Coordinates of N, CA and C in Angstrom, one line a residue:
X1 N 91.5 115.8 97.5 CA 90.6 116.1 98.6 C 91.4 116.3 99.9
X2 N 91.1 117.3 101.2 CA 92.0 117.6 102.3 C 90.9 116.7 103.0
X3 N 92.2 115.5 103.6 CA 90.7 115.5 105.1 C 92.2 115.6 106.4
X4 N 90.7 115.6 107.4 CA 91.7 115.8 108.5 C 92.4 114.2 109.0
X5 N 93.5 114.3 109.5 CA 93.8 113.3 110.1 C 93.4 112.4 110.6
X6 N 91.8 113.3 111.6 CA 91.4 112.0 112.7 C 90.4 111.4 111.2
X7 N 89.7 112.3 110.1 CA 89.3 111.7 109.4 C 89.8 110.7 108.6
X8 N 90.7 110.6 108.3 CA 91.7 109.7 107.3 C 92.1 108.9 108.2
X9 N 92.6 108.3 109.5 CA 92.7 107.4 110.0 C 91.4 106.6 110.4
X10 N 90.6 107.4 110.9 CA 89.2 106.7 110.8 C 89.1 105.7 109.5
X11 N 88.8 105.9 108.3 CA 88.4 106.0 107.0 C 89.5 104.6 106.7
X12 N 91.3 104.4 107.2 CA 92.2 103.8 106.8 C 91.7 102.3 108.0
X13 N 91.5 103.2 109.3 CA 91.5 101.7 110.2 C 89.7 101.0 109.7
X14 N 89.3 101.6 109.2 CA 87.6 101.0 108.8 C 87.8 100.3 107.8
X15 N 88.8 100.7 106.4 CA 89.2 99.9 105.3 C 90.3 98.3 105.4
X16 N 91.0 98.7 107.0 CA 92.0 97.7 107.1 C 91.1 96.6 108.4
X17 N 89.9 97.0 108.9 CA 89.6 96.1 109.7 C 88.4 95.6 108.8
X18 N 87.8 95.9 107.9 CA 87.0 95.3 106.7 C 87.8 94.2 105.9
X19 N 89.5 94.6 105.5 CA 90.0 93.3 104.9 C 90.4 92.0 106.0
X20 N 90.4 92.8 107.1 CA 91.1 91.5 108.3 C 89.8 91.2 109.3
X21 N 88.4 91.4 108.7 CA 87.5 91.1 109.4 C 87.3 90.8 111.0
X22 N 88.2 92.4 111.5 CA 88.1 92.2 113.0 C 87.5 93.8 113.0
X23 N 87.5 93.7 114.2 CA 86.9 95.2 114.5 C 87.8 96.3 115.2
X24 N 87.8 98.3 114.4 CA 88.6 98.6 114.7 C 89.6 98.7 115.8
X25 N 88.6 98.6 117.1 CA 88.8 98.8 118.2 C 90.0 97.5 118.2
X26 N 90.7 96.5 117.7 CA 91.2 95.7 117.8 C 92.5 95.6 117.5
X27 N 92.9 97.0 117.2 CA 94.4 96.6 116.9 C 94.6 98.5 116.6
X28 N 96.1 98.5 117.0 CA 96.1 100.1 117.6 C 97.1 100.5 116.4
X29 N 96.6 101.9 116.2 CA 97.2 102.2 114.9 C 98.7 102.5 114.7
X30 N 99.8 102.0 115.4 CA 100.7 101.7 115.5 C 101.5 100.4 115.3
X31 N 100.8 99.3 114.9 CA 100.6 97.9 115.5 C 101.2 97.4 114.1
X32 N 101.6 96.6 113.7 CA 102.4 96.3 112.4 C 101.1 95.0 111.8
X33 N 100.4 95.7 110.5 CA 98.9 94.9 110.3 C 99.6 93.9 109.8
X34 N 100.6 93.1 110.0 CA 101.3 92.0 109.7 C 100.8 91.1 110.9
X35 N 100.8 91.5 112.1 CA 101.0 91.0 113.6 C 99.3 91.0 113.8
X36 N 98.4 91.4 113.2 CA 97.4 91.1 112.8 C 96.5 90.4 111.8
X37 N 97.7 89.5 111.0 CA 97.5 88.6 110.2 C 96.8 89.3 108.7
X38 N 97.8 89.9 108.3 CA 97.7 90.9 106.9 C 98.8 90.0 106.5
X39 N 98.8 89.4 105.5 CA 99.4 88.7 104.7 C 100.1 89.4 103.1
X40 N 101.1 88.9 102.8 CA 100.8 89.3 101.2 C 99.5 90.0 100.0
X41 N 98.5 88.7 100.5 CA 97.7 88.7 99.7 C 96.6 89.7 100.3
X42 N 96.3 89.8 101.6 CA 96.0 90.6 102.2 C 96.2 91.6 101.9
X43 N 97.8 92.5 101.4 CA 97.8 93.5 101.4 C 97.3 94.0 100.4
X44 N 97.3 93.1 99.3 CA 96.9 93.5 97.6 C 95.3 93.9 98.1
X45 N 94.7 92.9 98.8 CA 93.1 93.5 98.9 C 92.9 94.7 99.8
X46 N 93.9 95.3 101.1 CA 93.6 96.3 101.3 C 94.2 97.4 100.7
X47 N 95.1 97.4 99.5 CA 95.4 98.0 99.0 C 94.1 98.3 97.9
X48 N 93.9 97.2 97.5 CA 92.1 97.9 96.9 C 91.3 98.2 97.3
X49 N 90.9 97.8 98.5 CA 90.2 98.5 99.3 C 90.3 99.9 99.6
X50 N 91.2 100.5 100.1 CA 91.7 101.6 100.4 C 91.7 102.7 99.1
X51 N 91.9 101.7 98.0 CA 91.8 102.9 96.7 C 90.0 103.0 96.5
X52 N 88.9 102.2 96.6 CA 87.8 102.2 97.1 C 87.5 103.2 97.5
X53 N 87.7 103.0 98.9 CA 87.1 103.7 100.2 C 87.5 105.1 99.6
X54 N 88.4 105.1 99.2 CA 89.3 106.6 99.7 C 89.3 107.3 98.1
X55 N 89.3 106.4 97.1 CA 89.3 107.4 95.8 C 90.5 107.7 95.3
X56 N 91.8 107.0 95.8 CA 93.1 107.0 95.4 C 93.4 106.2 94.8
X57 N 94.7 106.1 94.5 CA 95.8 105.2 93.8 C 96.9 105.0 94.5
X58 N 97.4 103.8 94.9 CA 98.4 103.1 95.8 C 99.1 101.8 95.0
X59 N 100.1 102.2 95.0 CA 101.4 101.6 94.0 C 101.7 100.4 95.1
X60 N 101.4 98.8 94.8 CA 102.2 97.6 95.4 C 103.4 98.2 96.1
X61 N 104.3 98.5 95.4 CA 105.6 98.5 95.7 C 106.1 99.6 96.6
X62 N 105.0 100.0 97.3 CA 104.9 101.2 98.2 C 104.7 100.5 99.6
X63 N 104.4 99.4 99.5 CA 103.6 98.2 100.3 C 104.6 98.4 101.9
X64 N 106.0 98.4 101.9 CA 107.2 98.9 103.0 C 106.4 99.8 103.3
X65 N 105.4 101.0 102.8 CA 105.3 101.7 103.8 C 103.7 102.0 104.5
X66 N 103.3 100.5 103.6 CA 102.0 100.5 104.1 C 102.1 99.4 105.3
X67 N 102.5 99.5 106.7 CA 102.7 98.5 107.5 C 101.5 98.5 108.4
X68 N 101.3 99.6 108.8 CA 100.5 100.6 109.9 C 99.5 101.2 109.3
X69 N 98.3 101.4 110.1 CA 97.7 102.2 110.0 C 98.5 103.7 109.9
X70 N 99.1 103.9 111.0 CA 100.2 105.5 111.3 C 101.1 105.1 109.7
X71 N 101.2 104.0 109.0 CA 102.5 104.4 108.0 C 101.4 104.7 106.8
X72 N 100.5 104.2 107.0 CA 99.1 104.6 105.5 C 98.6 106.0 105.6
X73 N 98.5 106.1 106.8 CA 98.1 107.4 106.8 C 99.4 108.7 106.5
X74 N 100.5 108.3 107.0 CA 101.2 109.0 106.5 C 101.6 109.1 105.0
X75 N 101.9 108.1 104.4 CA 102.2 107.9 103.1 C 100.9 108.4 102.4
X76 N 99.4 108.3 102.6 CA 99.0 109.3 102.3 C 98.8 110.8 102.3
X77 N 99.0 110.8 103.2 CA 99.0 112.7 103.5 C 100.3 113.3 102.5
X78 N 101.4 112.3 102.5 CA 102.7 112.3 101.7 C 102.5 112.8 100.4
X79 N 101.4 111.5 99.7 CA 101.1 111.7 98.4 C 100.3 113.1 98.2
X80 N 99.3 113.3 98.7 CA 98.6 114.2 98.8 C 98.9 115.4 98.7
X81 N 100.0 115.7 99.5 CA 101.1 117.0 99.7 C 101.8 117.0 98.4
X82 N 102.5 115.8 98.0 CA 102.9 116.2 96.7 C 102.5 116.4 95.5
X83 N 101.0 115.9 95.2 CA 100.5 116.3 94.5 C 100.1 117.5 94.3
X84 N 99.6 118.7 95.8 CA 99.7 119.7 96.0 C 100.9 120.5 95.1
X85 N 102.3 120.2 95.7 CA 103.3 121.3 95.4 C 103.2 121.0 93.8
X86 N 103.2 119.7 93.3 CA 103.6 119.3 91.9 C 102.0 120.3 90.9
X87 N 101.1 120.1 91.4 CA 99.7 121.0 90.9 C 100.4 122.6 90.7
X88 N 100.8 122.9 91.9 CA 101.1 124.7 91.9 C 102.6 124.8 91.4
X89 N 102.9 124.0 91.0 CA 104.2 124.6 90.2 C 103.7 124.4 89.1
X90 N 103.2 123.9 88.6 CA 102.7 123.4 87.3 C 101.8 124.8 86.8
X91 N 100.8 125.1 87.3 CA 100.3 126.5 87.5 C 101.1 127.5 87.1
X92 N 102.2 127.7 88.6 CA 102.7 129.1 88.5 C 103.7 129.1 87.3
X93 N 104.2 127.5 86.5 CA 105.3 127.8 85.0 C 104.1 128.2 84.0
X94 N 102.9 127.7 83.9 CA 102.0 128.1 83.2 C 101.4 129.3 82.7
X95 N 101.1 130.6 84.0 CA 101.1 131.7 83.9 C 102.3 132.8 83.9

């Protein structure tokens, strides 16, 4: 699914201020969600959360680059793109 940026950070900081029960307006999407008291175990729930909200799949060990709202959102747009190229090559060896 494409969404736009402001939509997918919207969608990421609503999924990460749902597990840290503060509100978005409260921590700026550059901000290291550690420094907002995202814990370990924290991360495992917004990492389900986020496969929830969003309809994805998010690998623990990707966790380095889920720090930020700005590093979630990019790592997803990341995956998303590669899924992309990996779908249309797949295609164009097919035909």
């Amino acid at each position: 699914m494409k969404r736009s940026l402001d939509d997918l950070e919207m969608l990421v900081r609503h999924s990460v201020s749902q597990v840290l029960s503060i509100p978005p307006s409260a921590f700026d999407p550059a901000t290291a969600l550690a420094d907002c008291g995202l814990d370990s175990i924290g991360m495992l729930d917004l990492i389900v959360q986020l496969e929830e909200d969003l309809g994805i799949r998010l690998r623990y060990r990707d966790r380095n680059l889920l720090q930020t709202v700005n590093g979630i959102v990019e790592h997803i747009r990341a995956s998303e793109q590669a899924l992309v190229v990996r779908f249309d090559s797949l295609i164009r060896h097919r035909l």
